[in-house]
C-alpha cells in the first residue's frame, strides 16, 4: 500500500496557524503593539489605513533586532521570551508563543525595518506569504517598524468575511485601548486614514483614562485600593450616578495584561447592585497584581481568559473593596477620594496617616457594659487612636446640633433625653429608633446606623489588636465554670487556648474535652458562656471553609460576630456618641467584617427627590 502522509510545508502550516491567531486586522494590531511593549518601547505609533485592510503599521523605539533575529523572528516558534517550559509559569511578557509574526507573514505582505541602538545600520526585510523577497541593510531609527499590507490577500474566504470598516475599526480601537489603558508609561499615537485619532502622552493611569474617555471622567471615577498577601487590587470604578444603560467601560487587567473574567466581573457588578438602577452598567478599570506563578495565562490561544489560584479569595477582596468605595461615595462628597486608605485591619497605610488629630481613648473602656458609662472616660487616658481624616470630618459634622423637632412633635421619635430634660430646646442630633437603629445628623443629611453591625466592626478591630499586641484584661469569675465540649470542639478549644486568653477568656484544660473557665473578658456577659463559645467555634469552623483568612482574622471575626450580634439595646445619648466615635475611628466604618452594611446615609437631595 502506498504511503499517504505528507508533512505540510511551513508556509501552509503557518497559514493554518494564522487562522487561530489572526482573525481580523485588530488581531494584527494587537500582536504588533504587544511586541513593541515587550521590546521595552516608550513610544509606539500606530498607522491604520482602511480599517487595516490596506495597512497596519506599528513603529516603536524599543530594543530593535539584530540582522539574524530580524530574519528569525518570522519562523514558527521563534521567540526570545521563553526558553523552557518552566518559564511558562513566570511570564512577564505579553507574547511567548513565537507564532504571531510567522502567522502574519503567511497571510499578508510584510515589511520590517529594525535597528538596535548600538548598530549603525538597520535591517530591512520584505516578505510575501511567508517567503522572503528581499533583505538588505537600511538606515532607520533605532527600534522596529512593522508594516502589514494587504491582509488576507491569499485567503479570500477570510477577506470576504471581514465586516464593514466601521466594525473592523471598532475592533482595532478596542484592542488598542486594551493595551494603551494599562501602559500609561508609554506614549501612544494612533492614526487612522491620516487622522490622528489618539494622542496619548505618557501619564498616570488615571490621566490615561481621562485622555481616552474624556474630561468628565476626572469627576466620574473614584479609586479603589486593596493590598493583601495574595493580590494587590487597585484602579478606578465609575461613581454609581455615572452608570449608564449601555454597557460601560469594563476593564480588568492582571499584571498589565487585559483579561476577561466573568467571576470577577460578578464581584464588581454585584457590589453595585443596590446602588444603580436596573439595566444600568457600572464602569470599572481594575488592575490586579499577583505573583506570576498564581496565574495561568496559557489556557486560551488568544489569551484573554486567565485562570487564578485563590479565585474565591480574590473575589471577596474585590467585592468588599468596591463596596467600600461605593460606601464612601454615598457618605458624602466631602471625602477626598484621592486619599482613601485600603481596608487594612492592622495598620493604616503610611501615606494616609493623618497629621492630626490624635484622640486618646481608654482601652479599658467597654461600651457594652450594662452599667451606665461615663463617656468622658473614653477620652481621658490610655492608648492613642489614629483617626482616619475623612471619617473624622463626618464625625465632626455629626456633632453639629441640628433639630429633629418635627419628628419629635409628630411622635415619630422619642428623644432619649426627654425624661431628664423636658425642654425641646435640647435639639438632639442623635437618637435611636425602632428600638434599634441610631439616627445622627450629618452635614449633608442624616445617617442611619445599625448598632449590631457597628459593634461587630468595633469589636473586630479591638480583638485583632488584642491578638496582635495588647491582650485584653480579664475579669475573674467568682465561681469558675466547667465547660464540656464535643470531641471536635474540644480539640479546637485546645488549639485556640492562647488566643482565647489574649481575648480575656481564662480557660484551663481539665481532662479530655473539659475546660475550666476562670475569667472572662471585661464586659462580657456571664450567662450562657458555654453556648456563646460554641457559637464562636461554629463560626470559626464555617470561616475555615468559606473564607481563606488567617487564624487571627478568623478568631477576631468569629468573636466579633457572635458577641456583636447580641448587643442591640436602648442606648443613652452618650453611649451613642461614643459608639459613633469608636466606629468612625475604625478602618472601615461602612461595612462589618461579615459584610453587613453598618450605615446608610440620606442626603438632602435624595430625600427631596423621594418626595417628588
Ligand atoms: P512572541 O512575541 O510570542 O515571542 P512573535 O512572533 O510575536 O512571538 O515575535 C517573535 C520574536 O520577534 C519576539 O520574541 C522578539 O524577540 C522579536 N520581536 C518581535 N517584535 C519585536 C519588536 N517590535 N522589537 C524587537 N523585537 C521584536
Ligand atoms: Mg508577540
mmCIF file with all atom_site columns, N, CA and C and ligand atoms in Angstrom, residues 31-32 35-36 38-39 60 62-65 73 78-81 95-102 114 144 146, ligand 1:
data_model
loop_
_atom_site.group_PDB
_atom_site.id
_atom_site.type_symbol
_atom_site.label_atom_id
_atom_site.label_alt_id
_atom_site.label_comp_id
_atom_site.label_asym_id
_atom_site.label_entity_id
_atom_site.label_seq_id
_atom_site.pdbx_PDB_ins_code
_atom_site.Cartn_x
_atom_site.Cartn_y
_atom_site.Cartn_z
_atom_site.occupancy
_atom_site.B_iso_or_equiv
_atom_site.pdbx_formal_charge
_atom_site.auth_seq_id
_atom_site.auth_comp_id
_atom_site.auth_asym_id
_atom_site.auth_atom_id
_atom_site.pdbx_PDB_model_num
ATOM   1   N N   . UNK A 1 31  ? -0.995 41.956 18.162 1.00 0.00 ? 31  UNK A N   1
ATOM   2   C CA  . UNK A 1 31  ? 0.284  41.244 18.224 1.00 0.00 ? 31  UNK A CA  1
ATOM   3   C C   . UNK A 1 31  ? 1.456  42.201 18.055 1.00 0.00 ? 31  UNK A C   1
ATOM   4   N N   . UNK A 1 32  ? 1.330  43.148 17.111 1.00 0.00 ? 32  UNK A N   1
ATOM   5   C CA  . UNK A 1 32  ? 2.453  44.050 16.855 1.00 0.00 ? 32  UNK A CA  1
ATOM   6   C C   . UNK A 1 32  ? 2.671  45.023 18.014 1.00 0.00 ? 32  UNK A C   1
ATOM   7   N N   . UNK A 1 35  ? 4.213  43.219 20.920 1.00 0.00 ? 35  UNK A N   1
ATOM   8   C CA  . UNK A 1 35  ? 5.642  43.008 20.699 1.00 0.00 ? 35  UNK A CA  1
ATOM   9   C C   . UNK A 1 35  ? 6.433  44.282 20.988 1.00 0.00 ? 35  UNK A C   1
ATOM   10  N N   . UNK A 1 36  ? 5.878  45.411 20.594 1.00 0.00 ? 36  UNK A N   1
ATOM   11  C CA  . UNK A 1 36  ? 6.567  46.688 20.824 1.00 0.00 ? 36  UNK A CA  1
ATOM   12  C C   . UNK A 1 36  ? 6.698  46.944 22.322 1.00 0.00 ? 36  UNK A C   1
ATOM   13  N N   . UNK A 1 38  ? 6.692  44.618 24.667 1.00 0.00 ? 38  UNK A N   1
ATOM   14  C CA  . UNK A 1 38  ? 7.673  43.652 25.161 1.00 0.00 ? 38  UNK A CA  1
ATOM   15  C C   . UNK A 1 38  ? 9.097  44.090 24.845 1.00 0.00 ? 38  UNK A C   1
ATOM   16  N N   . UNK A 1 39  ? 9.264  44.843 23.744 1.00 0.00 ? 39  UNK A N   1
ATOM   17  C CA  . UNK A 1 39  ? 10.604 45.289 23.351 1.00 0.00 ? 39  UNK A CA  1
ATOM   18  C C   . UNK A 1 39  ? 11.054 46.509 24.149 1.00 0.00 ? 39  UNK A C   1
ATOM   19  N N   . UNK A 1 60  ? 8.060  51.422 16.790 1.00 0.00 ? 60  UNK A N   1
ATOM   20  C CA  . UNK A 1 60  ? 8.408  51.591 18.206 1.00 0.00 ? 60  UNK A CA  1
ATOM   21  C C   . UNK A 1 60  ? 9.862  52.011 18.358 1.00 0.00 ? 60  UNK A C   1
ATOM   22  N N   . UNK A 1 62  ? 11.741 50.616 20.712 1.00 0.00 ? 62  UNK A N   1
ATOM   23  C CA  . UNK A 1 62  ? 12.227 49.569 21.627 1.00 0.00 ? 62  UNK A CA  1
ATOM   24  C C   . UNK A 1 62  ? 13.607 49.061 21.251 1.00 0.00 ? 62  UNK A C   1
ATOM   25  N N   . UNK A 1 63  ? 13.910 47.849 21.712 1.00 0.00 ? 63  UNK A N   1
ATOM   26  C CA  . UNK A 1 63  ? 15.287 47.345 21.641 1.00 0.00 ? 63  UNK A CA  1
ATOM   27  C C   . UNK A 1 63  ? 15.766 47.022 20.223 1.00 0.00 ? 63  UNK A C   1
ATOM   28  N N   . UNK A 1 64  ? 14.847 46.882 19.274 1.00 0.00 ? 64  UNK A N   1
ATOM   29  C CA  . UNK A 1 64  ? 15.260 46.551 17.908 1.00 0.00 ? 64  UNK A CA  1
ATOM   30  C C   . UNK A 1 64  ? 15.773 45.115 17.797 1.00 0.00 ? 64  UNK A C   1
ATOM   31  N N   . UNK A 1 65  ? 16.127 44.707 16.568 1.00 0.00 ? 65  UNK A N   1
ATOM   32  C CA  . UNK A 1 65  ? 16.613 43.337 16.374 1.00 0.00 ? 65  UNK A CA  1
ATOM   33  C C   . UNK A 1 65  ? 17.906 43.336 15.560 1.00 0.00 ? 65  UNK A C   1
ATOM   34  N N   . UNK A 1 73  ? 12.745 36.011 13.331 1.00 0.00 ? 73  UNK A N   1
ATOM   35  C CA  . UNK A 1 73  ? 11.501 36.303 14.061 1.00 0.00 ? 73  UNK A CA  1
ATOM   36  C C   . UNK A 1 73  ? 10.263 35.826 13.302 1.00 0.00 ? 73  UNK A C   1
ATOM   37  N N   . UNK A 1 78  ? 9.589  30.842 17.017 1.00 0.00 ? 78  UNK A N   1
ATOM   38  C CA  . UNK A 1 78  ? 10.786 31.635 17.252 1.00 0.00 ? 78  UNK A CA  1
ATOM   39  C C   . UNK A 1 78  ? 10.425 32.729 18.242 1.00 0.00 ? 78  UNK A C   1
ATOM   40  N N   . UNK A 1 79  ? 11.000 32.630 19.428 1.00 0.00 ? 79  UNK A N   1
ATOM   41  C CA  . UNK A 1 79  ? 10.706 33.628 20.444 1.00 0.00 ? 79  UNK A CA  1
ATOM   42  C C   . UNK A 1 79  ? 11.937 33.871 21.289 1.00 0.00 ? 79  UNK A C   1
ATOM   43  N N   . UNK A 1 80  ? 12.088 35.103 21.744 1.00 0.00 ? 80  UNK A N   1
ATOM   44  C CA  . UNK A 1 80  ? 13.204 35.401 22.654 1.00 0.00 ? 80  UNK A CA  1
ATOM   45  C C   . UNK A 1 80  ? 12.697 35.412 24.092 1.00 0.00 ? 80  UNK A C   1
ATOM   46  N N   . UNK A 1 81  ? 11.397 35.087 24.266 1.00 0.00 ? 81  UNK A N   1
ATOM   47  C CA  . UNK A 1 81  ? 10.787 35.380 25.576 1.00 0.00 ? 81  UNK A CA  1
ATOM   48  C C   . UNK A 1 81  ? 10.745 34.210 26.543 1.00 0.00 ? 81  UNK A C   1
ATOM   49  N N   . UNK A 1 95  ? 3.828  38.344 24.835 1.00 0.00 ? 95  UNK A N   1
ATOM   50  C CA  . UNK A 1 95  ? 3.928  37.204 23.922 1.00 0.00 ? 95  UNK A CA  1
ATOM   51  C C   . UNK A 1 95  ? 4.823  36.136 24.526 1.00 0.00 ? 95  UNK A C   1
ATOM   52  N N   . UNK A 1 96  ? 4.749  34.949 23.993 1.00 0.00 ? 96  UNK A N   1
ATOM   53  C CA  . UNK A 1 96  ? 5.654  33.881 24.425 1.00 0.00 ? 96  UNK A CA  1
ATOM   54  C C   . UNK A 1 96  ? 5.534  32.681 23.500 1.00 0.00 ? 96  UNK A C   1
ATOM   55  N N   . UNK A 1 97  ? 4.557  32.703 22.591 1.00 0.00 ? 97  UNK A N   1
ATOM   56  C CA  . UNK A 1 97  ? 4.341  31.528 21.754 1.00 0.00 ? 97  UNK A CA  1
ATOM   57  C C   . UNK A 1 97  ? 5.211  31.528 20.504 1.00 0.00 ? 97  UNK A C   1
ATOM   58  N N   . UNK A 1 98  ? 5.698  32.697 20.135 1.00 0.00 ? 98  UNK A N   1
ATOM   59  C CA  . UNK A 1 98  ? 6.542  32.778 18.951 1.00 0.00 ? 98  UNK A CA  1
ATOM   60  C C   . UNK A 1 98  ? 5.828  32.416 17.670 1.00 0.00 ? 98  UNK A C   1
ATOM   61  N N   . UNK A 1 99  ? 4.530  32.676 17.619 1.00 0.00 ? 99  UNK A N   1
ATOM   62  C CA  . UNK A 1 99  ? 3.845  32.314 16.376 1.00 0.00 ? 99  UNK A CA  1
ATOM   63  C C   . UNK A 1 99  ? 3.152  33.487 15.706 1.00 0.00 ? 99  UNK A C   1
ATOM   64  N N   . UNK A 1 100 ? 3.136  34.645 16.347 1.00 0.00 ? 100 UNK A N   1
ATOM   65  C CA  . UNK A 1 100 ? 2.387  35.758 15.779 1.00 0.00 ? 100 UNK A CA  1
ATOM   66  C C   . UNK A 1 100 ? 2.986  36.223 14.451 1.00 0.00 ? 100 UNK A C   1
ATOM   67  N N   . UNK A 1 101 ? 4.288  36.503 14.451 1.00 0.00 ? 101 UNK A N   1
ATOM   68  C CA  . UNK A 1 101 ? 4.891  37.042 13.226 1.00 0.00 ? 101 UNK A CA  1
ATOM   69  C C   . UNK A 1 101 ? 4.866  36.002 12.106 1.00 0.00 ? 101 UNK A C   1
ATOM   70  N N   . UNK A 1 102 ? 5.089  34.739 12.462 1.00 0.00 ? 102 UNK A N   1
ATOM   71  C CA  . UNK A 1 102 ? 5.021  33.685 11.444 1.00 0.00 ? 102 UNK A CA  1
ATOM   72  C C   . UNK A 1 102 ? 3.623  33.654 10.830 1.00 0.00 ? 102 UNK A C   1
ATOM   73  N N   . UNK A 1 114 ? 14.309 47.438 11.176 1.00 0.00 ? 114 UNK A N   1
ATOM   74  C CA  . UNK A 1 114 ? 14.675 47.415 12.586 1.00 0.00 ? 114 UNK A CA  1
ATOM   75  C C   . UNK A 1 114 ? 16.150 47.717 12.771 1.00 0.00 ? 114 UNK A C   1
ATOM   76  N N   . UNK A 1 144 ? 11.889 49.414 15.995 1.00 0.00 ? 144 UNK A N   1
ATOM   77  C CA  . UNK A 1 144 ? 11.353 48.488 14.999 1.00 0.00 ? 144 UNK A CA  1
ATOM   78  C C   . UNK A 1 144 ? 10.102 49.068 14.366 1.00 0.00 ? 144 UNK A C   1
ATOM   79  N N   . UNK A 1 146 ? 7.013  47.611 11.830 1.00 0.00 ? 146 UNK A N   1
ATOM   80  C CA  . UNK A 1 146 ? 6.390  46.566 11.022 1.00 0.00 ? 146 UNK A CA  1
ATOM   81  C C   . UNK A 1 146 ? 5.275  47.189 10.190 1.00 0.00 ? 146 UNK A C   1
HETATM 82  P P1  . LIG B 2 .   ? 6.454  36.200 20.734 1.00 0.00 ? 1   LIG B P1  1
HETATM 83  O O1  . LIG B 2 .   ? 6.044  37.613 20.938 1.00 0.00 ? 1   LIG B O1  1
HETATM 84  O O2  . LIG B 2 .   ? 5.454  35.230 21.235 1.00 0.00 ? 1   LIG B O2  1
HETATM 85  O O3  . LIG B 2 .   ? 7.838  35.915 21.198 1.00 0.00 ? 1   LIG B O3  1
HETATM 86  P P2  . LIG B 2 .   ? 6.317  36.916 17.955 1.00 0.00 ? 1   LIG B P2  1
HETATM 87  O O4  . LIG B 2 .   ? 6.135  36.081 16.735 1.00 0.00 ? 1   LIG B O4  1
HETATM 88  O O5  . LIG B 2 .   ? 5.298  37.944 18.226 1.00 0.00 ? 1   LIG B O5  1
HETATM 89  O O6  . LIG B 2 .   ? 6.460  35.913 19.161 1.00 0.00 ? 1   LIG B O6  1
HETATM 90  O O7  . LIG B 2 .   ? 7.758  37.594 17.886 1.00 0.00 ? 1   LIG B O7  1
HETATM 91  C C1  . LIG B 2 .   ? 8.910  36.788 17.735 1.00 0.00 ? 1   LIG B C1  1
HETATM 92  C C2  . LIG B 2 .   ? 10.137 37.462 18.273 1.00 0.00 ? 1   LIG B C2  1
HETATM 93  O O8  . LIG B 2 .   ? 10.477 38.574 17.480 1.00 0.00 ? 1   LIG B O8  1
HETATM 94  C C3  . LIG B 2 .   ? 9.987  38.024 19.660 1.00 0.00 ? 1   LIG B C3  1
HETATM 95  O O9  . LIG B 2 .   ? 10.193 37.047 20.648 1.00 0.00 ? 1   LIG B O9  1
HETATM 96  C C4  . LIG B 2 .   ? 11.030 39.119 19.689 1.00 0.00 ? 1   LIG B C4  1
HETATM 97  O O10 . LIG B 2 .   ? 12.288 38.600 20.029 1.00 0.00 ? 1   LIG B O10 1
HETATM 98  C C5  . LIG B 2 .   ? 11.074 39.589 18.252 1.00 0.00 ? 1   LIG B C5  1
HETATM 99  N N1  . LIG B 2 .   ? 10.289 40.828 18.075 1.00 0.00 ? 1   LIG B N1  1
HETATM 100 C C6  . LIG B 2 .   ? 9.048  40.921 17.580 1.00 0.00 ? 1   LIG B C6  1
HETATM 101 N N2  . LIG B 2 .   ? 8.619  42.207 17.542 1.00 0.00 ? 1   LIG B N2  1
HETATM 102 C C7  . LIG B 2 .   ? 9.642  42.962 18.003 1.00 0.00 ? 1   LIG B C7  1
HETATM 103 C C8  . LIG B 2 .   ? 9.833  44.371 18.214 1.00 0.00 ? 1   LIG B C8  1
HETATM 104 N N3  . LIG B 2 .   ? 8.868  45.269 17.935 1.00 0.00 ? 1   LIG B N3  1
HETATM 105 N N4  . LIG B 2 .   ? 11.031 44.785 18.702 1.00 0.00 ? 1   LIG B N4  1
HETATM 106 C C9  . LIG B 2 .   ? 12.001 43.889 18.984 1.00 0.00 ? 1   LIG B C9  1
HETATM 107 N N5  . LIG B 2 .   ? 11.874 42.553 18.825 1.00 0.00 ? 1   LIG B N5  1
HETATM 108 C C10 . LIG B 2 .   ? 10.724 42.077 18.336 1.00 0.00 ? 1   LIG B C10 1
#
